[in-house]
C-alpha cells in the first residue's frame, strides 16, 4: 500500500471514530432526557393524578414539560445524532466540519433543558421560554444546512430516491413545523400569556404535529429502510407507502387547522396503509436477522405496529365520542408514544445503534427482551386503565395506573442501562455471523 492510500485510510478511520463518538454523545444525552425530565416526571405526574383521581390536579406545565422531554429531549436527540452519523454516508456527501455537529448538540440540549426547566419552574419565563425555543430552532437549522437537501452526492449521476427518503423528508418537515410553532407560541405567550404552559387548544394541535407529523413518519422511514432486511419481509408496496405518507400529512394539516374529525380518519387510514405497504403483519419471506439482539425482536416490531393501529382507532373514538374524552385522548397518545414509538426505538435502536457506535455489539439481548416485554405490559395496563379511570367507567382502575407507570419506568431504565453498557464496553472485532450487524 502506498503512503497516500495509507494516509487516506487513516483519515477515514479517524473520521469514523469521531462520528461514532458524536453519535454516542447524542444517544447518551437522549437517554438522560428520557429517564429524568421525561419518564421520572411522567411517573410523578401519573402518581399525583391517580392519588387525587383527577387529571386537572397537576399544572399543565408539568405535563407539557414531560411530553417535551420525551419527544424532543429523547427521540429527537437520537434522530439528530443518527442523522449526522448516517445521512452523509448514505448520500455519499463530502465530510462536514465536525464542529457543526457538536455546536448543534450543545444548542439543542441547552434549548431542550431550558425549555423543560422553565415550564416546570416559571422563573423569568417571559424571556427564557422564547430564548429556549429559538435555541432549539437554531440547532435544527444548523443540522438542516449541514446535511440537508442543499448537499448533493460527490460522485456519479443522481439515483432516484428510495421510498423511505420521502418519509424522512415528511418527518423533517414535521419537526421544522413543530419548532416554528413553538417559537411563535412562546413569543405570543411572553407578550400576553399568564403562564409558560401552552393553552389547551393550541397544545392539542401542536401535539398532533410533533407526534403524527414528526415521530410517526420518521419511524416509518426507518421501518422502510431497515425492516425488509432485518425481518426478511416481502418486497414493499412503494405506492401504498407514499399514499400512507400523503394521508398522514393531510391528517396532520387538518388537525393543525382544527378539523379533528377528518384528521383522525386520515391518520388511521395512513397508519393502515403504512402497515400494509411494509407488509409487517405478513409472514416473513427470509429468515430474520437477529444475530446480536434477542430473537423476539421481530415479534416486538409487529406488536409496535399493532399499537399504532390502536392509537389511530382510539383517536377516532375520542373525537366521535360526543363528550369530553381526556382519558381516551391520553390513551391514544400513549398507545402511540409508548406502544409504537418507544417500542420501535427499543427494538430497531438496539439493533442498529451498537454498530453505529463504533462496531459494538449489544451488551445484553436478555435485557433487551426484558425491557420490551415490560414496556408492552406497562403500556397495556396504562392505555386500558387510563380510559377506565379518567372517563369514570371503573374506579378501581385508578389503582392500576401507578403500577403501570412503575412498570414502564423499569422498562425504560433497562433500555438505558443496556445501551449505556454497550457504549461503555470496548468495541469488538466483527467477524463471522456478527458481521450481519454492520451490514
Ligand atoms: C414511561 C412512562 C410514561 C408515563 C408514566 C407518562 C405519563 C404521562 C402523564 C401522566 C401525562 C398526562 C396526561 C395523561 O395522563 O394522559 C402524560 C402526557 C404526555 N406524555 Fe407521557 N408518560 C410516559 C411515557 C411517555 C413517552 C415515552 C412519551 C413520548 C415519547 C410521552 C409523551 C407524552 C406527551 C406528548 C404527553 C402530553 C403532553 C401535553 O399535554 O402537552 N409519554 N404522560
PDB file of C-alpha atoms in Angstrom, residues 35-227:
ATOM      1  CA  UNK A  35     -35.002   8.965  32.195  1.00  0.00           C
ATOM      2  CA  UNK A  36     -35.156  12.062  34.393  1.00  0.00           C
ATOM      3  CA  UNK A  37     -37.004  15.033  32.862  1.00  0.00           C
ATOM      4  CA  UNK A  38     -39.103  12.622  30.759  1.00  0.00           C
ATOM      5  CA  UNK A  39     -40.064   9.388  32.491  1.00  0.00           C
ATOM      6  CA  UNK A  40     -39.430  10.340  36.104  1.00  0.00           C
ATOM      7  CA  UNK A  41     -41.612  13.447  35.747  1.00  0.00           C
ATOM      8  CA  UNK A  42     -44.244  11.406  33.835  1.00  0.00           C
ATOM      9  CA  UNK A  43     -44.393   8.818  36.633  1.00  0.00           C
ATOM     10  CA  UNK A  44     -44.568  11.563  39.262  1.00  0.00           C
ATOM     11  CA  UNK A  45     -47.428  13.226  37.344  1.00  0.00           C
ATOM     12  CA  UNK A  46     -49.334   9.967  36.987  1.00  0.00           C
ATOM     13  CA  UNK A  47     -48.962   9.073  40.657  1.00  0.00           C
ATOM     14  CA  UNK A  48     -50.249  12.555  41.632  1.00  0.00           C
ATOM     15  CA  UNK A  49     -53.169  12.313  39.184  1.00  0.00           C
ATOM     16  CA  UNK A  50     -54.095   8.849  40.496  1.00  0.00           C
ATOM     17  CA  UNK A  51     -53.840   9.916  44.154  1.00  0.00           C
ATOM     18  CA  UNK A  52     -56.245  12.815  43.601  1.00  0.00           C
ATOM     19  CA  UNK A  53     -58.231  10.906  40.967  1.00  0.00           C
ATOM     20  CA  UNK A  54     -58.293  13.948  38.654  1.00  0.00           C
ATOM     21  CA  UNK A  55     -56.264  14.860  35.580  1.00  0.00           C
ATOM     22  CA  UNK A  56     -56.662  18.576  36.403  1.00  0.00           C
ATOM     23  CA  UNK A  57     -54.905  18.055  39.749  1.00  0.00           C
ATOM     24  CA  UNK A  58     -51.492  18.904  38.308  1.00  0.00           C
ATOM     25  CA  UNK A  59     -50.448  22.014  36.429  1.00  0.00           C
ATOM     26  CA  UNK A  60     -50.453  21.724  32.627  1.00  0.00           C
ATOM     27  CA  UNK A  61     -46.835  22.993  32.634  1.00  0.00           C
ATOM     28  CA  UNK A  62     -45.616  19.795  34.321  1.00  0.00           C
ATOM     29  CA  UNK A  63     -47.460  17.590  31.841  1.00  0.00           C
ATOM     30  CA  UNK A  64     -46.112  19.582  28.896  1.00  0.00           C
ATOM     31  CA  UNK A  65     -42.580  19.548  30.311  1.00  0.00           C
ATOM     32  CA  UNK A  66     -42.752  15.728  30.436  1.00  0.00           C
ATOM     33  CA  UNK A  67     -44.055  15.493  26.849  1.00  0.00           C
ATOM     34  CA  UNK A  68     -41.372  17.899  25.592  1.00  0.00           C
ATOM     35  CA  UNK A  69     -38.553  15.984  27.290  1.00  0.00           C
ATOM     36  CA  UNK A  70     -39.734  12.697  25.760  1.00  0.00           C
ATOM     37  CA  UNK A  71     -40.376  13.897  22.201  1.00  0.00           C
ATOM     38  CA  UNK A  72     -37.596  16.455  21.765  1.00  0.00           C
ATOM     39  CA  UNK A  73     -35.162  15.559  24.564  1.00  0.00           C
ATOM     40  CA  UNK A  74     -35.156  11.826  23.925  1.00  0.00           C
ATOM     41  CA  UNK A  75     -36.398  10.785  20.482  1.00  0.00           C
ATOM     42  CA  UNK A  76     -35.402  13.918  18.522  1.00  0.00           C
ATOM     43  CA  UNK A  77     -31.916  13.947  20.087  1.00  0.00           C
ATOM     44  CA  UNK A  78     -31.450  10.323  18.944  1.00  0.00           C
ATOM     45  CA  UNK A  79     -32.645  11.294  15.455  1.00  0.00           C
ATOM     46  CA  UNK A  80     -30.323  14.296  15.124  1.00  0.00           C
ATOM     47  CA  UNK A  81     -27.371  12.123  16.196  1.00  0.00           C
ATOM     48  CA  UNK A  82     -28.282   9.316  13.794  1.00  0.00           C
ATOM     49  CA  UNK A  83     -28.793  11.917  11.035  1.00  0.00           C
ATOM     50  CA  UNK A  84     -25.325  13.414  11.473  1.00  0.00           C
ATOM     51  CA  UNK A  85     -23.805   9.922  11.562  1.00  0.00           C
ATOM     52  CA  UNK A  86     -25.612   8.220   8.717  1.00  0.00           C
ATOM     53  CA  UNK A  87     -27.020  10.727   6.199  1.00  0.00           C
ATOM     54  CA  UNK A  88     -23.643  11.947   4.843  1.00  0.00           C
ATOM     55  CA  UNK A  89     -22.645   8.286   4.260  1.00  0.00           C
ATOM     56  CA  UNK A  90     -25.932   7.324   2.640  1.00  0.00           C
ATOM     57  CA  UNK A  91     -25.781  10.344   0.332  1.00  0.00           C
ATOM     58  CA  UNK A  92     -22.023   9.988  -0.250  1.00  0.00           C
ATOM     59  CA  UNK A  93     -21.564  13.637   0.759  1.00  0.00           C
ATOM     60  CA  UNK A  94     -18.285  15.438   1.349  1.00  0.00           C
ATOM     61  CA  UNK A  95     -17.350  15.224   5.060  1.00  0.00           C
ATOM     62  CA  UNK A  96     -18.905  18.102   7.034  1.00  0.00           C
ATOM     63  CA  UNK A  97     -16.898  20.025   9.656  1.00  0.00           C
ATOM     64  CA  UNK A  98     -17.334  18.206  12.996  1.00  0.00           C
ATOM     65  CA  UNK A  99     -17.775  21.464  14.960  1.00  0.00           C
ATOM     66  CA  UNK A 100     -21.187  21.819  13.358  1.00  0.00           C
ATOM     67  CA  UNK A 101     -22.415  18.551  14.846  1.00  0.00           C
ATOM     68  CA  UNK A 102     -21.043  19.476  18.277  1.00  0.00           C
ATOM     69  CA  UNK A 103     -22.452  23.024  18.169  1.00  0.00           C
ATOM     70  CA  UNK A 104     -25.831  21.631  17.175  1.00  0.00           C
ATOM     71  CA  UNK A 105     -25.657  19.207  20.135  1.00  0.00           C
ATOM     72  CA  UNK A 106     -24.744  21.998  22.588  1.00  0.00           C
ATOM     73  CA  UNK A 107     -27.518  24.335  21.373  1.00  0.00           C
ATOM     74  CA  UNK A 108     -30.107  21.574  21.168  1.00  0.00           C
ATOM     75  CA  UNK A 109     -29.516  20.081  24.611  1.00  0.00           C
ATOM     76  CA  UNK A 110     -29.266  23.548  26.224  1.00  0.00           C
ATOM     77  CA  UNK A 111     -32.512  24.621  24.497  1.00  0.00           C
ATOM     78  CA  UNK A 112     -34.454  21.484  25.475  1.00  0.00           C
ATOM     79  CA  UNK A 113     -33.180  21.568  29.062  1.00  0.00           C
ATOM     80  CA  UNK A 114     -34.009  25.258  29.453  1.00  0.00           C
ATOM     81  CA  UNK A 115     -37.457  24.796  27.891  1.00  0.00           C
ATOM     82  CA  UNK A 116     -38.164  21.923  30.302  1.00  0.00           C
ATOM     83  CA  UNK A 117     -36.859  23.752  33.387  1.00  0.00           C
ATOM     84  CA  UNK A 118     -38.744  26.982  32.673  1.00  0.00           C
ATOM     85  CA  UNK A 119     -42.022  25.123  32.136  1.00  0.00           C
ATOM     86  CA  UNK A 120     -41.603  23.372  35.490  1.00  0.00           C
ATOM     87  CA  UNK A 121     -40.311  26.418  37.435  1.00  0.00           C
ATOM     88  CA  UNK A 122     -41.564  29.573  35.673  1.00  0.00           C
ATOM     89  CA  UNK A 123     -38.541  31.741  36.563  1.00  0.00           C
ATOM     90  CA  UNK A 124     -38.132  34.715  34.172  1.00  0.00           C
ATOM     91  CA  UNK A 125     -40.140  32.611  31.751  1.00  0.00           C
ATOM     92  CA  UNK A 126     -41.158  35.523  29.511  1.00  0.00           C
ATOM     93  CA  UNK A 127     -37.532  35.840  28.400  1.00  0.00           C
ATOM     94  CA  UNK A 128     -36.233  32.288  28.877  1.00  0.00           C
ATOM     95  CA  UNK A 129     -39.069  30.385  27.122  1.00  0.00           C
ATOM     96  CA  UNK A 130     -38.728  32.181  23.769  1.00  0.00           C
ATOM     97  CA  UNK A 131     -34.939  32.022  24.118  1.00  0.00           C
ATOM     98  CA  UNK A 132     -35.087  28.226  24.631  1.00  0.00           C
ATOM     99  CA  UNK A 133     -37.425  27.843  21.640  1.00  0.00           C
ATOM    100  CA  UNK A 134     -35.025  29.904  19.495  1.00  0.00           C
ATOM    101  CA  UNK A 135     -32.053  27.798  20.640  1.00  0.00           C
ATOM    102  CA  UNK A 136     -33.852  24.589  19.615  1.00  0.00           C
ATOM    103  CA  UNK A 137     -34.826  26.082  16.261  1.00  0.00           C
ATOM    104  CA  UNK A 138     -31.294  27.387  15.604  1.00  0.00           C
ATOM    105  CA  UNK A 139     -29.835  23.947  16.406  1.00  0.00           C
ATOM    106  CA  UNK A 140     -32.253  22.350  13.962  1.00  0.00           C
ATOM    107  CA  UNK A 141     -31.320  24.884  11.247  1.00  0.00           C
ATOM    108  CA  UNK A 142     -27.641  24.102  11.735  1.00  0.00           C
ATOM    109  CA  UNK A 143     -28.431  20.388  11.322  1.00  0.00           C
ATOM    110  CA  UNK A 144     -30.511  21.146   8.236  1.00  0.00           C
ATOM    111  CA  UNK A 145     -27.921  23.296   6.479  1.00  0.00           C
ATOM    112  CA  UNK A 146     -25.167  20.776   7.304  1.00  0.00           C
ATOM    113  CA  UNK A 147     -26.766  17.612   5.940  1.00  0.00           C
ATOM    114  CA  UNK A 148     -29.968  18.856   4.302  1.00  0.00           C
ATOM    115  CA  UNK A 149     -31.026  18.885   0.644  1.00  0.00           C
ATOM    116  CA  UNK A 150     -28.512  21.595  -0.379  1.00  0.00           C
ATOM    117  CA  UNK A 151     -25.734  18.959  -0.335  1.00  0.00           C
ATOM    118  CA  UNK A 152     -25.546  16.652  -3.299  1.00  0.00           C
ATOM    119  CA  UNK A 153     -23.618  13.428  -3.683  1.00  0.00           C
ATOM    120  CA  UNK A 154     -19.907  13.725  -4.522  1.00  0.00           C
ATOM    121  CA  UNK A 155     -19.808  11.091  -7.242  1.00  0.00           C
ATOM    122  CA  UNK A 156     -21.829   9.598 -10.079  1.00  0.00           C
ATOM    123  CA  UNK A 157     -25.196  10.523 -11.589  1.00  0.00           C
ATOM    124  CA  UNK A 158     -28.160  11.058  -9.235  1.00  0.00           C
ATOM    125  CA  UNK A 159     -30.129   7.894  -8.417  1.00  0.00           C
ATOM    126  CA  UNK A 160     -33.918   8.111  -7.945  1.00  0.00           C
ATOM    127  CA  UNK A 161     -34.783   8.371  -4.255  1.00  0.00           C
ATOM    128  CA  UNK A 162     -35.663   5.274  -2.276  1.00  0.00           C
ATOM    129  CA  UNK A 163     -39.171   5.464  -0.877  1.00  0.00           C
ATOM    130  CA  UNK A 164     -38.023   5.775   2.753  1.00  0.00           C
ATOM    131  CA  UNK A 165     -36.410   9.122   1.861  1.00  0.00           C
ATOM    132  CA  UNK A 166     -39.890  10.609   1.358  1.00  0.00           C
ATOM    133  CA  UNK A 167     -40.803   9.580   4.897  1.00  0.00           C
ATOM    134  CA  UNK A 168     -37.652  11.206   6.266  1.00  0.00           C
ATOM    135  CA  UNK A 169     -38.459  14.414   4.339  1.00  0.00           C
ATOM    136  CA  UNK A 170     -42.046  14.414   5.701  1.00  0.00           C
ATOM    137  CA  UNK A 171     -40.760  13.850   9.241  1.00  0.00           C
ATOM    138  CA  UNK A 172     -38.101  16.565   8.956  1.00  0.00           C
ATOM    139  CA  UNK A 173     -40.791  18.980   7.760  1.00  0.00           C
ATOM    140  CA  UNK A 174     -42.923  17.938  10.763  1.00  0.00           C
ATOM    141  CA  UNK A 175     -40.018  18.635  13.123  1.00  0.00           C
ATOM    142  CA  UNK A 176     -39.351  22.016  11.491  1.00  0.00           C
ATOM    143  CA  UNK A 177     -43.035  22.954  11.707  1.00  0.00           C
ATOM    144  CA  UNK A 178     -43.224  21.902  15.398  1.00  0.00           C
ATOM    145  CA  UNK A 179     -40.200  24.047  16.242  1.00  0.00           C
ATOM    146  CA  UNK A 180     -41.551  27.028  14.294  1.00  0.00           C
ATOM    147  CA  UNK A 181     -44.941  26.751  16.018  1.00  0.00           C
ATOM    148  CA  UNK A 182     -43.149  26.590  19.337  1.00  0.00           C
ATOM    149  CA  UNK A 183     -41.181  29.787  18.602  1.00  0.00           C
ATOM    150  CA  UNK A 184     -44.353  31.665  17.566  1.00  0.00           C
ATOM    151  CA  UNK A 185     -46.367  30.454  20.562  1.00  0.00           C
ATOM    152  CA  UNK A 186     -43.660  31.176  23.152  1.00  0.00           C
ATOM    153  CA  UNK A 187     -43.272  34.747  21.809  1.00  0.00           C
ATOM    154  CA  UNK A 188     -47.046  35.219  21.883  1.00  0.00           C
ATOM    155  CA  UNK A 189     -47.264  33.844  25.466  1.00  0.00           C
ATOM    156  CA  UNK A 190     -44.373  36.043  26.562  1.00  0.00           C
ATOM    157  CA  UNK A 191     -46.303  39.124  25.390  1.00  0.00           C
ATOM    158  CA  UNK A 192     -49.828  38.322  26.509  1.00  0.00           C
ATOM    159  CA  UNK A 193     -49.890  34.997  28.438  1.00  0.00           C
ATOM    160  CA  UNK A 194     -50.199  34.413  32.174  1.00  0.00           C
ATOM    161  CA  UNK A 195     -48.065  31.234  32.427  1.00  0.00           C
ATOM    162  CA  UNK A 196     -45.494  29.348  30.302  1.00  0.00           C
ATOM    163  CA  UNK A 197     -47.904  26.444  29.668  1.00  0.00           C
ATOM    164  CA  UNK A 198     -49.416  26.338  26.186  1.00  0.00           C
ATOM    165  CA  UNK A 199     -53.222  26.867  26.158  1.00  0.00           C
ATOM    166  CA  UNK A 200     -55.089  23.551  25.779  1.00  0.00           C
ATOM    167  CA  UNK A 201     -56.479  24.335  22.298  1.00  0.00           C
ATOM    168  CA  UNK A 202     -53.064  25.122  20.854  1.00  0.00           C
ATOM    169  CA  UNK A 203     -51.372  22.265  22.712  1.00  0.00           C
ATOM    170  CA  UNK A 204     -53.734  19.652  21.193  1.00  0.00           C
ATOM    171  CA  UNK A 205     -52.893  20.797  17.659  1.00  0.00           C
ATOM    172  CA  UNK A 206     -49.189  21.191  18.366  1.00  0.00           C
ATOM    173  CA  UNK A 207     -49.060  17.644  19.796  1.00  0.00           C
ATOM    174  CA  UNK A 208     -50.531  16.194  16.603  1.00  0.00           C
ATOM    175  CA  UNK A 209     -47.816  17.949  14.578  1.00  0.00           C
ATOM    176  CA  UNK A 210     -44.984  16.780  16.827  1.00  0.00           C
ATOM    177  CA  UNK A 211     -46.201  13.174  17.204  1.00  0.00           C
ATOM    178  CA  UNK A 212     -48.058  12.213  13.987  1.00  0.00           C
ATOM    179  CA  UNK A 213     -46.268  14.838  11.896  1.00  0.00           C
ATOM    180  CA  UNK A 214     -42.718  14.193  13.080  1.00  0.00           C
ATOM    181  CA  UNK A 215     -42.220  10.987  15.121  1.00  0.00           C
ATOM    182  CA  UNK A 216     -44.532   8.736  13.112  1.00  0.00           C
ATOM    183  CA  UNK A 217     -43.188   9.378   9.570  1.00  0.00           C
ATOM    184  CA  UNK A 218     -39.634   9.203  10.932  1.00  0.00           C
ATOM    185  CA  UNK A 219     -40.297   5.720  12.338  1.00  0.00           C
ATOM    186  CA  UNK A 220     -41.969   4.717   9.066  1.00  0.00           C
ATOM    187  CA  UNK A 221     -38.843   5.885   7.240  1.00  0.00           C
ATOM    188  CA  UNK A 222     -36.623   3.741   9.478  1.00  0.00           C
ATOM    189  CA  UNK A 223     -39.065   0.860   9.027  1.00  0.00           C
ATOM    190  CA  UNK A 224     -38.992   1.094   5.227  1.00  0.00           C
ATOM    191  CA  UNK A 225     -35.188   1.348   5.284  1.00  0.00           C
ATOM    192  CA  UNK A 226     -34.409  -1.476   7.719  1.00  0.00           C
ATOM    193  CA  UNK A 227     -37.350  -3.806   8.358  1.00  0.00           C
TER     194      UNK A 227
END
